[in-house]
Amino acid sequence: MNNNKFHLTGLVAAPFTPFDANGALNLAMIPRLADHYVATGVSGAFVCGTTGEGSSMSNEERMIAAEAWRKATAGKLKLIVHVGHNSLVDSRALAAHAEKIGAEAVAAIAPCFFRPGSVSGLVDWCAGIASAAPKTPFYYYHMPAMTGVNFAMVDFAPLAVKRIPNFGGIKFTHENIMDFSSALAAGEGGYDVLFGRDEILLSALVMGATGAVGSTYNYAAPIYNRVIKAYKAGDMAAARREQLKSIQFIEVFCKYGGMSANKVIMKLIGLDCGPVRQPLSQITSAQEAAMKADLERIGFFEAVRAG
Ligand SMILES: CC(=O)N[C@H](C=O)[C@@H](O)[C@H](O)[C@H](O)CO
Ligand SMILES: CC(=O)C(=O)O
């Protein structure tokens, strides 16, 4: 295990990057989002990741956004900057910048155009990024469904501990609870394995998860904090009840357009983050109205109210 003393725990939101009607960065929204996270029991922000559409932003925009997030979260929330890129040069520049602005951690997804051909090759890629921010814990963002890079994390982790002095852990966005559990157990607490499938958070809690990163923690953290509280109290019926609410509303936004619809939920709760960027497409106003009606029917807005 590495000697990493830094740990990410609780619910870390993966913010939607706010854009204005013209698709430009809307930095004024960022402090409002950060305050909402604090008010709803979120412990950190994982910025410019999948939900943050980091791959649809320029390096310059990602650095500007990261600086705005650092200003808005300092002293309140842990900041994890996603620095993944298909270019190692660009990823290293983003990692060095994240360290310069004092991010608590950096993370990077696997390159998904030219892909690493082995676990060792993936570890070497991650080591190349992590060494650009040597004082900052590095997390590998495992999301095979989007990257097509699907090595077992139980094989990746020990190699990463050996070759990456600032290895902080893995952000595990996959339904493979077996690999999640094995990687977590193998680390014996020396590194984090953060869970990334919000709709099955309870299954990960049962296997020892202590931290999670997700898009729906942007607006539904109260639901998940009730899952965690009930689980810790041994009230599995209540924990399952709350987790089923998450499954229900995720099914709703997936029906209306997946991430594009997910981003519109922020508008429905009064924190409009604007449009998605191409190649994602905006949902129609009819889809938005139908989604709102579905969410009302399942009691979503009451369930996500803080307190
Ligand atoms: C692909 C993607 O966005 N994964 C997110 C985190 O990694 C999750 O938080 C999902 O958005 C969430 O589990 C809903 O499916
Ligand atoms: C959920 C998450 O980790 C992301 O959108 O990057």
mmCIF file of C-alpha atoms and ligand atoms in Angstrom:
data_model
loop_
_atom_site.group_PDB
_atom_site.id
_atom_site.type_symbol
_atom_site.label_atom_id
_atom_site.label_comp_id
_atom_site.label_asym_id
_atom_site.label_seq_id
_atom_site.Cartn_x
_atom_site.Cartn_y
_atom_site.Cartn_z
ATOM 1 C CA MET A 1 0.000 0.000 0.000
ATOM 2 C CA ASN A 2 1.160 3.540 -0.565
ATOM 3 C CA ASN A 3 1.732 5.947 2.263
ATOM 4 C CA ASN A 4 -1.041 8.202 1.049
ATOM 5 C CA LYS A 5 -2.482 10.002 4.054
ATOM 6 C CA PHE A 6 -5.102 11.824 1.990
ATOM 7 C CA HIS A 7 -8.526 10.217 1.715
ATOM 8 C CA LEU A 8 -11.705 11.290 -0.017
ATOM 9 C CA THR A 9 -14.837 10.286 1.897
ATOM 10 C CA GLY A 10 -18.573 10.911 1.631
ATOM 11 C CA LEU A 11 -20.357 12.198 -1.467
ATOM 12 C CA VAL A 12 -18.278 14.066 -4.063
ATOM 13 C CA ALA A 13 -20.363 15.801 -6.719
ATOM 14 C CA ALA A 14 -19.200 15.823 -10.319
ATOM 15 C CA PRO A 15 -20.389 19.309 -11.303
ATOM 16 C CA PHE A 16 -22.041 20.164 -14.586
ATOM 17 C CA THR A 17 -19.873 22.891 -16.097
ATOM 18 C CA PRO A 18 -22.110 25.968 -16.380
ATOM 19 C CA PHE A 19 -22.259 27.445 -19.885
ATOM 20 C CA ASP A 20 -24.239 30.500 -21.020
ATOM 21 C CA ALA A 21 -26.750 30.447 -23.894
ATOM 22 C CA ASN A 22 -23.855 30.838 -26.352
ATOM 23 C CA GLY A 23 -22.012 27.883 -24.850
ATOM 24 C CA ALA A 24 -19.308 30.002 -23.180
ATOM 25 C CA LEU A 25 -18.193 29.368 -19.589
ATOM 26 C CA ASN A 26 -20.623 30.885 -17.068
ATOM 27 C CA LEU A 27 -18.249 31.272 -14.099
ATOM 28 C CA ALA A 28 -20.780 33.237 -12.028
ATOM 29 C CA MET A 29 -22.750 30.034 -11.415
ATOM 30 C CA ILE A 30 -19.808 28.217 -9.802
ATOM 31 C CA PRO A 31 -19.978 29.822 -6.324
ATOM 32 C CA ARG A 32 -23.734 29.112 -6.282
ATOM 33 C CA LEU A 33 -23.126 25.449 -7.072
ATOM 34 C CA ALA A 34 -20.433 25.208 -4.392
ATOM 35 C CA ASP A 35 -22.779 26.720 -1.774
ATOM 36 C CA HIS A 36 -25.500 24.266 -2.820
ATOM 37 C CA TYR A 37 -23.102 21.353 -2.301
ATOM 38 C CA VAL A 38 -22.239 22.567 1.196
ATOM 39 C CA ALA A 39 -25.935 23.031 2.016
ATOM 40 C CA THR A 40 -26.858 19.520 0.867
ATOM 41 C CA GLY A 41 -24.088 17.523 2.534
ATOM 42 C CA VAL A 42 -21.620 17.084 -0.328
ATOM 43 C CA SER A 43 -17.916 16.832 0.633
ATOM 44 C CA GLY A 44 -16.130 17.663 -2.609
ATOM 45 C CA ALA A 45 -16.254 18.587 -6.274
ATOM 46 C CA PHE A 46 -14.764 16.487 -9.073
ATOM 47 C CA VAL A 47 -14.586 19.093 -11.831
ATOM 48 C CA CYS A 48 -14.174 18.923 -15.633
ATOM 49 C CA GLY A 49 -14.912 15.208 -15.663
ATOM 50 C CA THR A 50 -17.557 13.368 -17.667
ATOM 51 C CA THR A 51 -20.496 15.309 -16.210
ATOM 52 C CA GLY A 52 -18.408 18.464 -16.423
ATOM 53 C CA GLU A 53 -17.902 17.901 -20.159
ATOM 54 C CA GLY A 54 -14.169 18.428 -19.695
ATOM 55 C CA SER A 55 -13.483 16.581 -22.918
ATOM 56 C CA SER A 56 -15.546 19.203 -24.751
ATOM 57 C CA MET A 57 -13.513 22.106 -23.348
ATOM 58 C CA SER A 58 -10.117 23.522 -24.338
ATOM 59 C CA ASN A 59 -7.196 23.197 -21.917
ATOM 60 C CA GLU A 60 -7.396 26.940 -21.344
ATOM 61 C CA GLU A 61 -11.100 26.728 -20.467
ATOM 62 C CA ARG A 62 -10.462 23.769 -18.141
ATOM 63 C CA MET A 63 -7.775 25.761 -16.295
ATOM 64 C CA ILE A 64 -10.055 28.814 -16.010
ATOM 65 C CA ALA A 65 -12.875 26.637 -14.695
ATOM 66 C CA ALA A 66 -10.562 24.839 -12.236
ATOM 67 C CA GLU A 67 -9.364 28.193 -10.857
ATOM 68 C CA ALA A 68 -12.964 29.355 -10.411
ATOM 69 C CA TRP A 69 -13.790 26.085 -8.622
ATOM 70 C CA ARG A 70 -10.755 26.481 -6.353
ATOM 71 C CA LYS A 71 -11.847 29.995 -5.391
ATOM 72 C CA ALA A 72 -15.424 28.853 -4.731
ATOM 73 C CA THR A 73 -14.523 25.691 -2.755
ATOM 74 C CA ALA A 74 -11.488 26.823 -0.739
ATOM 75 C CA GLY A 75 -11.997 25.921 2.896
ATOM 76 C CA LYS A 76 -15.424 24.391 2.168
ATOM 77 C CA LEU A 77 -15.106 21.453 -0.222
ATOM 78 C CA LYS A 78 -12.306 19.232 -1.461
ATOM 79 C CA LEU A 79 -11.428 19.955 -5.078
ATOM 80 C CA ILE A 80 -10.499 17.142 -7.433
ATOM 81 C CA VAL A 81 -9.583 18.325 -10.930
ATOM 82 C CA HIS A 82 -10.071 15.882 -13.764
ATOM 83 C CA VAL A 83 -7.025 16.276 -16.043
ATOM 84 C CA GLY A 84 -7.576 13.323 -18.361
ATOM 85 C CA HIS A 85 -6.829 13.855 -22.047
ATOM 86 C CA ASN A 86 -5.866 11.793 -25.077
ATOM 87 C CA SER A 87 -2.612 13.768 -25.169
ATOM 88 C CA LEU A 88 -0.138 13.127 -22.350
ATOM 89 C CA VAL A 89 1.353 16.583 -22.962
ATOM 90 C CA ASP A 90 -2.009 18.290 -22.428
ATOM 91 C CA SER A 91 -2.874 16.075 -19.460
ATOM 92 C CA ARG A 92 0.440 16.902 -17.756
ATOM 93 C CA ALA A 93 -0.121 20.606 -18.310
ATOM 94 C CA LEU A 94 -3.565 20.337 -16.683
ATOM 95 C CA ALA A 95 -2.142 18.339 -13.764
ATOM 96 C CA ALA A 96 0.660 20.841 -13.146
ATOM 97 C CA HIS A 97 -1.893 23.664 -13.210
ATOM 98 C CA ALA A 98 -4.164 21.829 -10.746
ATOM 99 C CA GLU A 99 -1.241 21.472 -8.340
ATOM 100 C CA LYS A 100 -0.346 25.151 -8.787
ATOM 101 C CA ILE A 101 -3.850 26.248 -7.770
ATOM 102 C CA GLY A 102 -3.870 23.913 -4.766
ATOM 103 C CA ALA A 103 -6.366 21.231 -5.765
ATOM 104 C CA GLU A 104 -6.634 18.468 -3.156
ATOM 105 C CA ALA A 105 -6.336 15.807 -5.881
ATOM 106 C CA VAL A 106 -6.216 15.183 -9.609
ATOM 107 C CA ALA A 107 -7.786 12.375 -11.612
ATOM 108 C CA ALA A 108 -7.438 11.093 -15.150
ATOM 109 C CA ILE A 109 -9.445 8.787 -17.344
ATOM 110 C CA ALA A 110 -7.666 6.355 -19.686
ATOM 111 C CA PRO A 111 -6.788 7.633 -23.185
ATOM 112 C CA CYS A 112 -9.517 6.321 -25.421
ATOM 113 C CA PHE A 113 -8.354 6.924 -29.010
ATOM 114 C CA PHE A 114 -5.003 5.095 -28.851
ATOM 115 C CA ARG A 115 -5.600 2.827 -25.864
ATOM 116 C CA PRO A 116 -2.985 1.219 -23.538
ATOM 117 C CA GLY A 117 -2.548 -2.451 -24.507
ATOM 118 C CA SER A 118 -1.802 -3.702 -20.997
ATOM 119 C CA VAL A 119 -2.287 -2.877 -17.306
ATOM 120 C CA SER A 120 1.388 -1.966 -17.177
ATOM 121 C CA GLY A 121 0.958 0.413 -20.096
ATOM 122 C CA LEU A 122 -2.013 2.035 -18.365
ATOM 123 C CA VAL A 123 -0.010 2.443 -15.142
ATOM 124 C CA ASP A 124 2.852 4.027 -17.105
ATOM 125 C CA TRP A 125 0.374 6.464 -18.698
ATOM 126 C CA CYS A 126 -0.984 7.404 -15.252
ATOM 127 C CA ALA A 127 2.556 7.726 -13.856
ATOM 128 C CA GLY A 128 3.346 10.174 -16.654
ATOM 129 C CA ILE A 129 0.428 12.386 -15.586
ATOM 130 C CA ALA A 130 0.927 11.995 -11.825
ATOM 131 C CA SER A 131 4.595 13.027 -12.057
ATOM 132 C CA ALA A 132 3.497 16.430 -13.388
ATOM 133 C CA ALA A 133 1.776 17.073 -10.031
ATOM 134 C CA PRO A 134 4.095 15.189 -7.633
ATOM 135 C CA LYS A 135 2.700 16.767 -4.462
ATOM 136 C CA THR A 136 -0.939 16.044 -5.347
ATOM 137 C CA PRO A 137 -2.745 12.696 -4.868
ATOM 138 C CA PHE A 138 -3.502 11.117 -8.248
ATOM 139 C CA TYR A 139 -6.679 9.061 -8.909
ATOM 140 C CA TYR A 140 -7.235 6.843 -11.913
ATOM 141 C CA TYR A 141 -10.743 7.320 -13.295
ATOM 142 C CA HIS A 142 -11.911 3.822 -14.316
ATOM 143 C CA MET A 143 -14.883 4.072 -16.681
ATOM 144 C CA PRO A 144 -14.638 1.227 -19.221
ATOM 145 C CA ALA A 145 -18.128 1.858 -20.665
ATOM 146 C CA MET A 146 -16.906 5.172 -22.132
ATOM 147 C CA THR A 147 -13.212 4.461 -22.715
ATOM 148 C CA GLY A 148 -13.183 0.816 -23.738
ATOM 149 C CA VAL A 149 -10.193 0.372 -21.414
ATOM 150 C CA ASN A 150 -11.267 -2.410 -19.077
ATOM 151 C CA PHE A 151 -8.389 -3.862 -17.095
ATOM 152 C CA ALA A 152 -9.147 -5.327 -13.669
ATOM 153 C CA MET A 153 -8.548 -2.694 -10.991
ATOM 154 C CA VAL A 154 -7.379 -5.397 -8.602
ATOM 155 C CA ASP A 155 -4.442 -5.867 -11.036
ATOM 156 C CA PHE A 156 -3.970 -2.124 -11.689
ATOM 157 C CA ALA A 157 -3.815 -0.975 -8.051
ATOM 158 C CA PRO A 158 -0.713 -2.830 -6.786
ATOM 159 C CA LEU A 159 1.268 -1.748 -9.871
ATOM 160 C CA ALA A 160 0.113 1.851 -9.384
ATOM 161 C CA VAL A 161 1.154 1.794 -5.711
ATOM 162 C CA LYS A 162 4.616 0.612 -6.788
ATOM 163 C CA ARG A 163 5.144 3.085 -9.668
ATOM 164 C CA ILE A 164 3.191 6.191 -8.644
ATOM 165 C CA PRO A 165 4.441 7.725 -5.360
ATOM 166 C CA ASN A 166 1.418 10.050 -5.185
ATOM 167 C CA PHE A 167 -1.161 7.377 -6.092
ATOM 168 C CA GLY A 168 -4.309 8.318 -4.175
ATOM 169 C CA GLY A 169 -6.672 5.717 -5.529
ATOM 170 C CA ILE A 170 -9.258 4.856 -8.130
ATOM 171 C CA LYS A 171 -12.566 6.379 -9.113
ATOM 172 C CA PHE A 172 -14.490 3.252 -10.010
ATOM 173 C CA THR A 173 -17.320 3.939 -12.456
ATOM 174 C CA HIS A 174 -18.410 0.448 -13.376
ATOM 175 C CA GLU A 175 -21.052 -2.038 -12.290
ATOM 176 C CA ASN A 176 -18.408 -4.716 -11.615
ATOM 177 C CA ILE A 177 -18.875 -4.848 -7.840
ATOM 178 C CA MET A 178 -16.590 -7.920 -7.698
ATOM 179 C CA ASP A 179 -13.552 -5.996 -9.017
ATOM 180 C CA PHE A 180 -14.527 -2.948 -6.927
ATOM 181 C CA SER A 181 -14.591 -5.078 -3.765
ATOM 182 C CA SER A 182 -11.332 -6.905 -4.562
ATOM 183 C CA ALA A 183 -9.435 -3.700 -5.353
ATOM 184 C CA LEU A 184 -10.768 -2.043 -2.198
ATOM 185 C CA ALA A 185 -9.906 -5.027 0.013
ATOM 186 C CA ALA A 186 -6.412 -5.420 -1.508
ATOM 187 C CA GLY A 187 -5.557 -1.820 -0.615
ATOM 188 C CA GLU A 188 -6.392 -2.319 3.098
ATOM 189 C CA GLY A 189 -7.151 1.395 3.327
ATOM 190 C CA GLY A 190 -3.830 2.490 1.786
ATOM 191 C CA TYR A 191 -5.600 4.003 -1.210
ATOM 192 C CA ASP A 192 -9.184 5.032 -1.957
ATOM 193 C CA VAL A 193 -11.551 3.233 -4.295
ATOM 194 C CA LEU A 194 -14.332 5.769 -4.842
ATOM 195 C CA PHE A 195 -17.581 4.382 -6.197
ATOM 196 C CA GLY A 196 -19.081 5.973 -9.303
ATOM 197 C CA ARG A 197 -22.412 4.322 -10.030
ATOM 198 C CA ASP A 198 -24.905 6.315 -7.968
ATOM 199 C CA GLU A 199 -27.820 3.962 -8.608
ATOM 200 C CA ILE A 200 -26.066 1.082 -6.828
ATOM 201 C CA LEU A 201 -24.269 3.040 -4.084
ATOM 202 C CA LEU A 202 -25.804 0.828 -1.385
ATOM 203 C CA SER A 203 -24.256 -2.290 -2.967
ATOM 204 C CA ALA A 204 -20.862 -0.610 -2.718
ATOM 205 C CA LEU A 205 -21.441 0.498 0.889
ATOM 206 C CA VAL A 206 -22.054 -3.138 1.799
ATOM 207 C CA MET A 207 -18.623 -3.993 0.337
ATOM 208 C CA GLY A 208 -16.862 -1.235 2.263
ATOM 209 C CA ALA A 209 -17.135 1.926 0.119
ATOM 210 C CA THR A 210 -16.375 5.084 2.121
ATOM 211 C CA GLY A 211 -16.438 7.604 -0.718
ATOM 212 C CA ALA A 212 -18.383 8.112 -3.936
ATOM 213 C CA VAL A 213 -18.247 10.475 -6.904
ATOM 214 C CA GLY A 214 -21.360 11.031 -8.960
ATOM 215 C CA SER A 215 -23.346 13.304 -11.227
ATOM 216 C CA THR A 216 -26.575 12.938 -9.256
ATOM 217 C CA TYR A 217 -24.905 14.149 -6.040
ATOM 218 C CA ASN A 218 -25.209 17.564 -7.697
ATOM 219 C CA TYR A 219 -28.875 17.698 -6.719
ATOM 220 C CA ALA A 220 -29.874 14.488 -4.867
ATOM 221 C CA ALA A 221 -27.260 14.297 -2.094
ATOM 222 C CA PRO A 222 -30.024 14.343 0.589
ATOM 223 C CA ILE A 223 -31.334 11.044 -0.785
ATOM 224 C CA TYR A 224 -27.922 9.394 -0.747
ATOM 225 C CA ASN A 225 -27.014 10.758 2.665
ATOM 226 C CA ARG A 226 -30.194 9.057 3.910
ATOM 227 C CA VAL A 227 -29.016 5.819 2.238
ATOM 228 C CA ILE A 228 -25.691 6.111 4.068
ATOM 229 C CA LYS A 229 -27.279 7.053 7.403
ATOM 230 C CA ALA A 230 -29.791 4.203 7.242
ATOM 231 C CA TYR A 231 -27.101 1.708 6.212
ATOM 232 C CA LYS A 232 -24.840 2.775 9.107
ATOM 233 C CA ALA A 233 -27.819 2.440 11.475
ATOM 234 C CA GLY A 234 -28.492 -1.073 10.167
ATOM 235 C CA ASP A 235 -31.891 -0.064 8.782
ATOM 236 C CA MET A 236 -31.557 -1.848 5.444
ATOM 237 C CA ALA A 237 -35.255 -1.419 4.572
ATOM 238 C CA ALA A 238 -34.900 2.375 4.771
ATOM 239 C CA ALA A 239 -31.571 2.293 2.908
ATOM 240 C CA ARG A 240 -33.138 0.257 0.115
ATOM 241 C CA ARG A 241 -36.176 2.568 -0.002
ATOM 242 C CA GLU A 242 -33.947 5.594 -0.563
ATOM 243 C CA GLN A 243 -31.718 3.819 -3.074
ATOM 244 C CA LEU A 244 -34.830 2.849 -5.071
ATOM 245 C CA LYS A 245 -35.718 6.565 -5.302
ATOM 246 C CA SER A 246 -32.328 7.115 -6.976
ATOM 247 C CA ILE A 247 -32.885 4.248 -9.402
ATOM 248 C CA GLN A 248 -36.310 5.704 -10.236
ATOM 249 C CA PHE A 249 -35.213 9.257 -11.051
ATOM 250 C CA ILE A 250 -32.123 8.094 -12.953
ATOM 251 C CA GLU A 251 -34.418 5.987 -15.115
ATOM 252 C CA VAL A 252 -36.429 9.151 -15.783
ATOM 253 C CA PHE A 253 -33.536 11.303 -17.006
ATOM 254 C CA CYS A 254 -32.097 8.390 -18.997
ATOM 255 C CA LYS A 255 -35.478 8.151 -20.770
ATOM 256 C CA TYR A 256 -35.309 11.839 -21.776
ATOM 257 C CA GLY A 257 -31.718 11.987 -23.047
ATOM 258 C CA GLY A 258 -29.171 10.796 -20.518
ATOM 259 C CA MET A 259 -26.555 13.416 -19.631
ATOM 260 C CA SER A 260 -28.274 16.168 -21.597
ATOM 261 C CA ALA A 261 -31.450 15.592 -19.561
ATOM 262 C CA ASN A 262 -29.452 15.171 -16.348
ATOM 263 C CA LYS A 263 -28.002 18.663 -16.796
ATOM 264 C CA VAL A 264 -31.513 20.136 -17.212
ATOM 265 C CA ILE A 265 -32.460 18.839 -13.735
ATOM 266 C CA MET A 266 -30.172 21.573 -12.378
ATOM 267 C CA LYS A 267 -32.413 24.135 -14.096
ATOM 268 C CA LEU A 268 -35.502 22.470 -12.601
ATOM 269 C CA ILE A 269 -34.099 22.929 -9.081
ATOM 270 C CA GLY A 270 -33.182 26.577 -9.753
ATOM 271 C CA LEU A 271 -29.475 26.180 -10.550
ATOM 272 C CA ASP A 272 -29.524 26.494 -14.319
ATOM 273 C CA CYS A 273 -26.159 25.352 -15.728
ATOM 274 C CA GLY A 274 -27.181 26.093 -19.301
ATOM 275 C CA PRO A 275 -26.810 23.928 -22.385
ATOM 276 C CA VAL A 276 -24.607 20.946 -23.086
ATOM 277 C CA ARG A 277 -21.894 21.254 -25.708
ATOM 278 C CA GLN A 278 -21.686 19.365 -28.970
ATOM 279 C CA PRO A 279 -21.480 16.509 -29.663
ATOM 280 C CA LEU A 280 -24.175 16.212 -26.970
ATOM 281 C CA SER A 281 -27.520 17.632 -28.035
ATOM 282 C CA GLN A 282 -29.936 19.720 -25.963
ATOM 283 C CA ILE A 283 -33.253 18.120 -25.018
ATOM 284 C CA THR A 284 -36.387 19.837 -26.371
ATOM 285 C CA SER A 285 -38.700 21.971 -24.235
ATOM 286 C CA ALA A 286 -41.355 19.258 -24.656
ATOM 287 C CA GLN A 287 -38.942 16.642 -23.291
ATOM 288 C CA GLU A 288 -38.052 18.987 -20.414
ATOM 289 C CA ALA A 289 -41.748 19.460 -19.545
ATOM 290 C CA ALA A 290 -42.437 15.727 -19.730
ATOM 291 C CA MET A 291 -39.377 14.953 -17.587
ATOM 292 C CA LYS A 292 -40.464 17.540 -14.998
ATOM 293 C CA ALA A 293 -43.931 15.956 -14.856
ATOM 294 C CA ASP A 294 -42.427 12.489 -14.405
ATOM 295 C CA LEU A 295 -40.122 13.729 -11.644
ATOM 296 C CA GLU A 296 -43.052 15.426 -9.882
ATOM 297 C CA ARG A 297 -45.100 12.225 -10.146
ATOM 298 C CA ILE A 298 -42.396 10.202 -8.345
ATOM 299 C CA GLY A 299 -41.949 12.831 -5.621
ATOM 300 C CA PHE A 300 -38.413 13.727 -6.754
ATOM 301 C CA PHE A 301 -38.482 17.415 -5.770
ATOM 302 C CA GLU A 302 -39.590 16.678 -2.192
ATOM 303 C CA ALA A 303 -37.038 13.857 -1.876
ATOM 304 C CA VAL A 304 -34.065 16.031 -2.827
ATOM 305 C CA ARG A 305 -34.958 18.985 -0.616
ATOM 306 C CA ALA A 306 -32.179 19.464 1.955
ATOM 307 C CA GLY A 307 -32.850 18.859 5.639
HETATM 308 C C1 LIG B 1 -20.974 8.081 -16.959
HETATM 309 C C2 LIG B 1 -21.239 8.895 -15.770
HETATM 310 O O1 LIG B 1 -21.631 10.022 -15.836
HETATM 311 N N1 LIG B 1 -21.025 8.312 -14.594
HETATM 312 C C3 LIG B 1 -21.202 9.062 -13.373
HETATM 313 C C4 LIG B 1 -19.990 8.978 -12.527
HETATM 314 O O2 LIG B 1 -18.982 8.450 -12.871
HETATM 315 C C5 LIG B 1 -22.368 8.546 -12.565
HETATM 316 O O3 LIG B 1 -22.531 9.466 -11.497
HETATM 317 C C6 LIG B 1 -23.680 8.467 -13.361
HETATM 318 O O4 LIG B 1 -23.952 9.765 -13.905
HETATM 319 C C7 LIG B 1 -24.812 8.056 -12.439
HETATM 320 O O5 LIG B 1 -24.491 6.820 -11.862
HETATM 321 C C8 LIG B 1 -26.132 7.944 -13.203
HETATM 322 O O6 LIG B 1 -26.070 6.876 -14.120
HETATM 323 C C1 LIG B 2 -19.549 11.305 -12.215
HETATM 324 C C2 LIG B 2 -18.162 11.586 -12.580
HETATM 325 O O1 LIG B 2 -17.257 11.193 -11.934
HETATM 326 C C3 LIG B 2 -17.927 12.397 -13.735
HETATM 327 O O2 LIG B 2 -18.928 12.814 -14.322
HETATM 328 O O3 LIG B 2 -16.751 12.654 -14.061
#
